[in-house]
Short mmCIF file of C-alpha atoms in Angstrom, two decimals:
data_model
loop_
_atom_site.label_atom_id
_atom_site.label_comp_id
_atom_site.label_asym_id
_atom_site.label_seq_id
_atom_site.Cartn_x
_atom_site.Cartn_y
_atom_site.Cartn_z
CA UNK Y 1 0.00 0.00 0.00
CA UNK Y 2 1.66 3.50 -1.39
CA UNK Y 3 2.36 5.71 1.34
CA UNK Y 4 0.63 8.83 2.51
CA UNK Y 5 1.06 11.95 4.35
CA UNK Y 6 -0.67 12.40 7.25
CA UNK Y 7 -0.71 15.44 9.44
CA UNK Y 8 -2.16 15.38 13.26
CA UNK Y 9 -2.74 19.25 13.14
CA UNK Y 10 -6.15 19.70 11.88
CA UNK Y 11 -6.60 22.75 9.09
CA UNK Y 12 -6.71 26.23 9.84
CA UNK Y 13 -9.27 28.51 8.49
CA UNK Y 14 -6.51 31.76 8.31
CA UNK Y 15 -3.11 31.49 7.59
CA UNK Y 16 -0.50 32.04 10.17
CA UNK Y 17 0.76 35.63 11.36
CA UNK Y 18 4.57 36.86 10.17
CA UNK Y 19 6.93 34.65 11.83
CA UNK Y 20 8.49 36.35 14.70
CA UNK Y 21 11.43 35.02 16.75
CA UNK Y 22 10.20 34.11 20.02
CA UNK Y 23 8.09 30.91 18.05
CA UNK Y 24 10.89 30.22 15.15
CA UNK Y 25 11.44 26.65 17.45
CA UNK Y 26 8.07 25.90 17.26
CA UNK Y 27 7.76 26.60 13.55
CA UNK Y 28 10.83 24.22 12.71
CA UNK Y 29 8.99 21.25 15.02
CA UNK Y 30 5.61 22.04 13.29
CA UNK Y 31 7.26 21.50 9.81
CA UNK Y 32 8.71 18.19 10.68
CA UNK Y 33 5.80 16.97 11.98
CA UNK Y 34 4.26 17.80 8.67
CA UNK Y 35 7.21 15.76 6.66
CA UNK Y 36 6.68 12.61 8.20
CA UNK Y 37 4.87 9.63 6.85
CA UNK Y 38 3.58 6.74 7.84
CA UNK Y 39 2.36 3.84 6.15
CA UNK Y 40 -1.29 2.43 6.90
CA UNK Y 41 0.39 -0.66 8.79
CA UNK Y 42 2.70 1.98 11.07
CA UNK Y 43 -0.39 3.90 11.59
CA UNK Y 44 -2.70 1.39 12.45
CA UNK Y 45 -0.01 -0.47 14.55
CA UNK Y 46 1.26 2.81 16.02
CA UNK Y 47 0.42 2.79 19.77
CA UNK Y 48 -1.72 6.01 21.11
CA UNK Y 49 -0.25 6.40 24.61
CA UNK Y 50 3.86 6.92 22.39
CA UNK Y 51 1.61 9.30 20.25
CA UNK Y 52 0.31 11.18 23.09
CA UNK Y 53 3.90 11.38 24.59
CA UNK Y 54 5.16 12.39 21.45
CA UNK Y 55 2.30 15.68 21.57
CA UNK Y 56 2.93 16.39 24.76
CA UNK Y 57 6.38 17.02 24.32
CA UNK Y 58 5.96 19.72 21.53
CA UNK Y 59 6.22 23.25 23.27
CA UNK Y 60 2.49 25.79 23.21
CA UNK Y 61 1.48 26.87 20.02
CA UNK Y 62 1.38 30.58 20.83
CA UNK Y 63 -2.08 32.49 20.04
CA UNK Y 64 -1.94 34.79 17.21
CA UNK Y 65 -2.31 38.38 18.62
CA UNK Y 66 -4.76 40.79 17.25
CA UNK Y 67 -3.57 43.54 14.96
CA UNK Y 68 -4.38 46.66 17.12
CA UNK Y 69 -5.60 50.51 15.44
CA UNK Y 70 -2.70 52.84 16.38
CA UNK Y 71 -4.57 56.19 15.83
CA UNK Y 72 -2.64 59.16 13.93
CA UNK Y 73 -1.17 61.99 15.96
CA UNK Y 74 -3.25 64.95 14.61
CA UNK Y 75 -5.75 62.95 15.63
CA UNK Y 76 -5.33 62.67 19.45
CA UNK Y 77 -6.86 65.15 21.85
CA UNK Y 78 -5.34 65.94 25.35
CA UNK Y 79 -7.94 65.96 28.11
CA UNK Y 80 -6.78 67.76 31.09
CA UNK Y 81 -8.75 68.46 34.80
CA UNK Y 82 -7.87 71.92 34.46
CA UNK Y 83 -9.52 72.89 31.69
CA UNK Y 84 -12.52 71.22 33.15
CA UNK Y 85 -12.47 72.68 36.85
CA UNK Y 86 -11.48 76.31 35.66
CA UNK Y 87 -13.17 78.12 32.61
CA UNK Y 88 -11.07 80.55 30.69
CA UNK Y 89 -11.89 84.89 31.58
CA UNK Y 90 -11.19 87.25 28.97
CA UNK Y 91 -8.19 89.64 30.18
CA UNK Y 92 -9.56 92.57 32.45
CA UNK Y 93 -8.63 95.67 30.95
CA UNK Y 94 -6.11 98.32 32.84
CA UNK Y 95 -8.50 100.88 32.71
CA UNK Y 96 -11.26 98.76 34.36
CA UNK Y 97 -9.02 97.83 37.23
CA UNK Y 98 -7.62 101.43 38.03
CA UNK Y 99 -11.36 102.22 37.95
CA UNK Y 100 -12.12 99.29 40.65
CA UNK Y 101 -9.30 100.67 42.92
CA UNK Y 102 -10.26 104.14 42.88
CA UNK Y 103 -13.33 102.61 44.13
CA UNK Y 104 -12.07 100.67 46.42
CA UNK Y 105 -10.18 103.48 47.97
CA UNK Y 106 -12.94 106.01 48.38
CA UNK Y 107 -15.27 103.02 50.48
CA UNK Y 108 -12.56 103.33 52.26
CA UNK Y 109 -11.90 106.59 53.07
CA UNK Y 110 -15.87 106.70 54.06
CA UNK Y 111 -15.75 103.81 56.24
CA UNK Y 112 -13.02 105.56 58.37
CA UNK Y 113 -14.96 109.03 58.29
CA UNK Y 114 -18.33 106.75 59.28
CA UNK Y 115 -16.30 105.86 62.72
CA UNK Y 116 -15.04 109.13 63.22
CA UNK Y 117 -18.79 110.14 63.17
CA UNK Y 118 -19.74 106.93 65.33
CA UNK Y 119 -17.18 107.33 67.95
CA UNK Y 120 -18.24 111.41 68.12
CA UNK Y 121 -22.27 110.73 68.52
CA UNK Y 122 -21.75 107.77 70.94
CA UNK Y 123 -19.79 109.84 72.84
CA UNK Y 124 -22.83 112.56 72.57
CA UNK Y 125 -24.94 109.74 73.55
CA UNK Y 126 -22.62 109.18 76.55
CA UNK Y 127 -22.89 112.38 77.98
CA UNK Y 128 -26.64 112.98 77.37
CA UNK Y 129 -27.37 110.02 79.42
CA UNK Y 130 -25.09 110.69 81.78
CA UNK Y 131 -26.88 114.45 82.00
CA UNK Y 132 -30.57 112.95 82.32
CA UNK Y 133 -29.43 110.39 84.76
CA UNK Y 134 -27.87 113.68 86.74
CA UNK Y 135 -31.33 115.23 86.19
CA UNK Y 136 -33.56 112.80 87.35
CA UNK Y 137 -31.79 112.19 90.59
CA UNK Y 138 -32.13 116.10 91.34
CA UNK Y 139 -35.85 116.44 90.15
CA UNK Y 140 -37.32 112.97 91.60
CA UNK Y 141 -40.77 113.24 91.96
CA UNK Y 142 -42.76 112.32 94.71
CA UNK Y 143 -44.85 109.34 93.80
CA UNK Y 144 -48.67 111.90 94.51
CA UNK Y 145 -46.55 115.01 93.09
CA UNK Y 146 -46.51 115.84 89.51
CA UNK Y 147 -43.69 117.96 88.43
CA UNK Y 148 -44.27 120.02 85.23
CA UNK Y 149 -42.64 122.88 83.88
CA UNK Y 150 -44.60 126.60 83.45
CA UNK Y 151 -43.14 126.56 80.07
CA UNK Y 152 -44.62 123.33 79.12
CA UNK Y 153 -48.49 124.89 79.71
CA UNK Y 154 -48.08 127.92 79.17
CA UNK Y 155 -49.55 127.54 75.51
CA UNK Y 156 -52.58 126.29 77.33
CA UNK Y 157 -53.17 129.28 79.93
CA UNK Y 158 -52.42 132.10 78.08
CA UNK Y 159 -54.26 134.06 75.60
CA UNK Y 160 -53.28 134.18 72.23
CA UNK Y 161 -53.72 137.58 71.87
CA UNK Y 162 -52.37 139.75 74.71
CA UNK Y 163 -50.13 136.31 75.93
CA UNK Y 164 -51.14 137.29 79.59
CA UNK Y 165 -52.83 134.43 81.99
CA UNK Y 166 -56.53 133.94 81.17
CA UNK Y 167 -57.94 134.70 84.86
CA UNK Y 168 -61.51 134.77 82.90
CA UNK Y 169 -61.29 132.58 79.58
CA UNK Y 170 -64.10 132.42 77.17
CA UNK Y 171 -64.56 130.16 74.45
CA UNK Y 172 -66.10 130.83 70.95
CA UNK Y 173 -68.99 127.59 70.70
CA UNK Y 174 -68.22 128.13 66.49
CA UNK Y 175 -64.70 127.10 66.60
CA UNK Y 176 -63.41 125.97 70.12
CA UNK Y 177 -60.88 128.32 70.94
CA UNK Y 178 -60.60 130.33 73.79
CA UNK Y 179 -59.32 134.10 74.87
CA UNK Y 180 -59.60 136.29 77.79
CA UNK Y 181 -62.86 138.41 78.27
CA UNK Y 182 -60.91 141.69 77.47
CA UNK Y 183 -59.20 140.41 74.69
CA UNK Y 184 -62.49 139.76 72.99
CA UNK Y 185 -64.42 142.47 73.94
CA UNK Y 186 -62.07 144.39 72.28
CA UNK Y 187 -61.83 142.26 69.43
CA UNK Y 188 -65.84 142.42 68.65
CA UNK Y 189 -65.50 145.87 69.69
CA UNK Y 190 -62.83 146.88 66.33
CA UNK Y 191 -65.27 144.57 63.87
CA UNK Y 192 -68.27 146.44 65.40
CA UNK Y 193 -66.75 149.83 64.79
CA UNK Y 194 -65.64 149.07 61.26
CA UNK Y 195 -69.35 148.19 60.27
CA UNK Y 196 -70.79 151.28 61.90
CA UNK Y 197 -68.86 153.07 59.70
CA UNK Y 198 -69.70 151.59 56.58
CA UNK Y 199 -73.21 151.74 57.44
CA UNK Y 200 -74.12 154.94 58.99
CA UNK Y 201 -77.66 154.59 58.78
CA UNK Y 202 -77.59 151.23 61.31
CA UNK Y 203 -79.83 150.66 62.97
CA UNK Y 204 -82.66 151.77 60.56
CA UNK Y 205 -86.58 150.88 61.38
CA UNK Y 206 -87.20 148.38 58.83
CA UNK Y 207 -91.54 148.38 58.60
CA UNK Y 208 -91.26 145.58 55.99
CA UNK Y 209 -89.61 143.12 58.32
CA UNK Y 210 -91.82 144.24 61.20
CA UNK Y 211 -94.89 143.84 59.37
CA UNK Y 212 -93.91 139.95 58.57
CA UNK Y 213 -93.24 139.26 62.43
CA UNK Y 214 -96.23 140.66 63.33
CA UNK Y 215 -98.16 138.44 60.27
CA UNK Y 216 -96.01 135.34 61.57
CA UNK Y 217 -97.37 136.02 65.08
CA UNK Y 218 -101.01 135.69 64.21
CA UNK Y 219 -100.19 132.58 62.26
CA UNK Y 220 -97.13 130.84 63.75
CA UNK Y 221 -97.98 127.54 60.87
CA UNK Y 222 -96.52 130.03 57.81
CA UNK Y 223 -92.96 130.31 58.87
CA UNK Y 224 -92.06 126.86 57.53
CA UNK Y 225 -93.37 128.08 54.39
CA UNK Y 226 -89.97 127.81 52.65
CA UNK Y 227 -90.93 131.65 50.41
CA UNK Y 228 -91.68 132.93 53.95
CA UNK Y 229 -88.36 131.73 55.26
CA UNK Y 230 -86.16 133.45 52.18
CA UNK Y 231 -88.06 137.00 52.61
CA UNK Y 232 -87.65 136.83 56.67
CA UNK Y 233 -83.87 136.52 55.80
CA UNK Y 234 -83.83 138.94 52.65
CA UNK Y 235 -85.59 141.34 55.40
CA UNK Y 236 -83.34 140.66 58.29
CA UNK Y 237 -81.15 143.59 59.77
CA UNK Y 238 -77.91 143.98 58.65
CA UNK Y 239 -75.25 143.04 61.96
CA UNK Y 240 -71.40 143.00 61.95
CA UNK Y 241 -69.60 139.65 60.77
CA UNK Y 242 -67.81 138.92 64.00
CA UNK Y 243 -65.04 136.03 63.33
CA UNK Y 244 -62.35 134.21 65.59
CA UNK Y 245 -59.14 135.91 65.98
CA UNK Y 246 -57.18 132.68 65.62
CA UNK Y 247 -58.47 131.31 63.01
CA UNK Y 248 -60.79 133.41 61.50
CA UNK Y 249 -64.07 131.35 61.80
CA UNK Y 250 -67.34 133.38 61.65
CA UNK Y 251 -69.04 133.56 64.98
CA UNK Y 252 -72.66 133.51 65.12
CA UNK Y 253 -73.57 133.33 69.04
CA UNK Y 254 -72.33 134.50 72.19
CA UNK Y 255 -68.88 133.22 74.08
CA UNK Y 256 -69.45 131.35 76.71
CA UNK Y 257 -66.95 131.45 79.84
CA UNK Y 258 -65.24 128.17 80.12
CA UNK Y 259 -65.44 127.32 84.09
CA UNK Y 260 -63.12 124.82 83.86
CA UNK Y 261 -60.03 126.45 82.38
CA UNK Y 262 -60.54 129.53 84.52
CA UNK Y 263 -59.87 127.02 87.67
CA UNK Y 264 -57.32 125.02 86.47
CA UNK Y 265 -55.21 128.27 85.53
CA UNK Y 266 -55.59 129.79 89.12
CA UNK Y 267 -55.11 126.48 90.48
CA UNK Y 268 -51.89 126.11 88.80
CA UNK Y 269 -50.89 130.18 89.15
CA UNK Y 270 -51.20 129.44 92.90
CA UNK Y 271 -48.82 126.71 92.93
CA UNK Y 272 -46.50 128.80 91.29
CA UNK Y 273 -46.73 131.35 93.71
CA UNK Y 274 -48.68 133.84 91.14
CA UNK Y 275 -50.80 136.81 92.09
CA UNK Y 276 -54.52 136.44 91.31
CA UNK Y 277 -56.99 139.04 90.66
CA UNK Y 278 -60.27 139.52 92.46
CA UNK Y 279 -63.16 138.19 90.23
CA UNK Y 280 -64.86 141.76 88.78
CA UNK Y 281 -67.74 143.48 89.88
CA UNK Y 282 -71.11 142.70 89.09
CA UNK Y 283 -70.11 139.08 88.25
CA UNK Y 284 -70.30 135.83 90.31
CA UNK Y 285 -68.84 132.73 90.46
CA UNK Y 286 -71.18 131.10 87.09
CA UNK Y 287 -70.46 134.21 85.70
CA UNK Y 288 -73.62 135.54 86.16
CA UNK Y 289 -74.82 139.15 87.06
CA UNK Y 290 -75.41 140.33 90.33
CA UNK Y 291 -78.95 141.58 89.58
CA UNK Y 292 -78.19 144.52 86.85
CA UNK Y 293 -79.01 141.91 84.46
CA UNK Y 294 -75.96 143.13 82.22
CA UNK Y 295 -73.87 141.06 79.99
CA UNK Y 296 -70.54 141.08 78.36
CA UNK Y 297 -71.58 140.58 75.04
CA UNK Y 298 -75.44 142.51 74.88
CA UNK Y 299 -73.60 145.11 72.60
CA UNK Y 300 -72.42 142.44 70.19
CA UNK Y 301 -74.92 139.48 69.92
CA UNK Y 302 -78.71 139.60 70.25
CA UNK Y 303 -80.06 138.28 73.89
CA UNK Y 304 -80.81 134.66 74.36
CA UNK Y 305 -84.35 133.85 74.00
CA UNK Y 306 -85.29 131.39 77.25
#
């Protein structure tokens, strides 16, 4: 029987890599292996257990490596933690920065002119405390004593127009303030004068308006006839406009003398060791005549109808 070659490495499907020279030995076994022959008698009476030795003595067939991509060099691109943890600032221009330190420097020339002025009012403070504590321990009160100063009520007991203590104040029920008797006596007194001048002829006997009183007296029902009411006031007698000297407010009725003002300022003129007049003649305690049946203000307001 011819011979024939037989191999014991079974068939690759890719051809080997480029020889290198770390497996050169293992090429030169592999290609005797591949030369020998055996005959169909040697290999059937070959025994397995020699051809097993025979393997195992041949050194590892190395794996072929794998062809690896080397990239180009333009193509690489350097990733650093800088560039990631701190992002690029434009330069600051010079001007910019001389402008932040002239800045800079006038905060702080007012920050040291803000505790010049601290330091000065605290020490103000210091001493004004100091003062009022003084104060207080030389004007203790008693705990039933009130202390007050004149100055602080003066405003509220003397008259606005002569400034003097109002020993009889009367107010004006129009408006609400108050002056001495006097004071407005002479006040009604100039307004009063003024008129009388401008009407010379006052008071003149007006038959018209005494004709409709007498007509409303025999039939009372017709004065809230509202034509009635306009000619009773288009017939009416022509008086002064009296007004408030303070503020000017027309008064249409009489003062009347405010009771308790008048005591509180002698009340608080005695304390202060002030001299206070006798009450005037002709007029009692209320205010009221002694039995002449005169008033201060007759002359200036017609006479209460009780």
């Amino acid at each position: 029987m011819p011979a024939s070659r037989t191999s014991s490495i079974p068939p690759r499907s890719q051809p080997f890599p480029a020889p290198s020279p770390h497996n050169k030995r293992h090429n030169a076994v592999a290609r005797k292996l591949d030369t020998i022959s055996l005959t169909s008698s040697d290999a059937e009476n070959t025994d397995p257990s020699t051809k097993q030795a025979f393997q195992d003595k041949l050194p590892p067939r190395p794996r072929p490596k794998k062809s690896t991509f080397v990239p180009r060099p333009e193509d690489i691109i350097e990733i650093s933690s800088d560039e990631d943890d701190s992002p690029s600032y434009a330069p600051v221009q010079p001007s910019v920065i001389a402008e932040h330190r002239r800045q800079i420097a006038k905060l702080r020339e007012e920050s040291v002119k803000q505790k010049r002025d601290l330091e000065r009012v605290s020490k103000e403070l210091e001493g004004l405390r100091e003062e009022n504590q003084i104060l207080k321990a030389l004007h203790k009160p008693d705990n039933n004593n009130v202390v007050l100063e004149m100055s602080q009520l003066s405003d509220h007991l003397d008259c606005e127009i002569c400034t003097c203590r109002m020993w009889t104040p009367y107010i004006l029920p129009d408006c609400g303030h108050s002056f001495c008797q006097t004071c407005l006596q002479d006040w009604f007194s100039t307004t009063h004068a003024q008129f009388m001048a401008a009407h010379p002829q006052h008071p003149n006997v007006n038959h018209t308006f005494i004709e409709i009183l007498r007509q409303i007296g025999q039939n009372p029902h017709i004065v809230a006839l509202p034509y009635v009411q306009t000619l009773i006031a288009s017939q009416m007698p022509q008086r002064p406009d009296y007004t408030c000297p303070t503020c000017r407010a027309p008064v249409s009725s009489r003062p009347t003398e405010a009771f308790a003002q008048k005591a509180l300022v002698r009340t608080i003129a005695a304390a202060a060791g002030e001299a206070i007049p006798k009450v005037a003649r002709g007029v009692t305690k209320k205010g009221k005549g002694t039995g002449n049946g005169s008033n201060p203000w007759d002359g200036f307001f017609p006479p209460k109808t009780t």
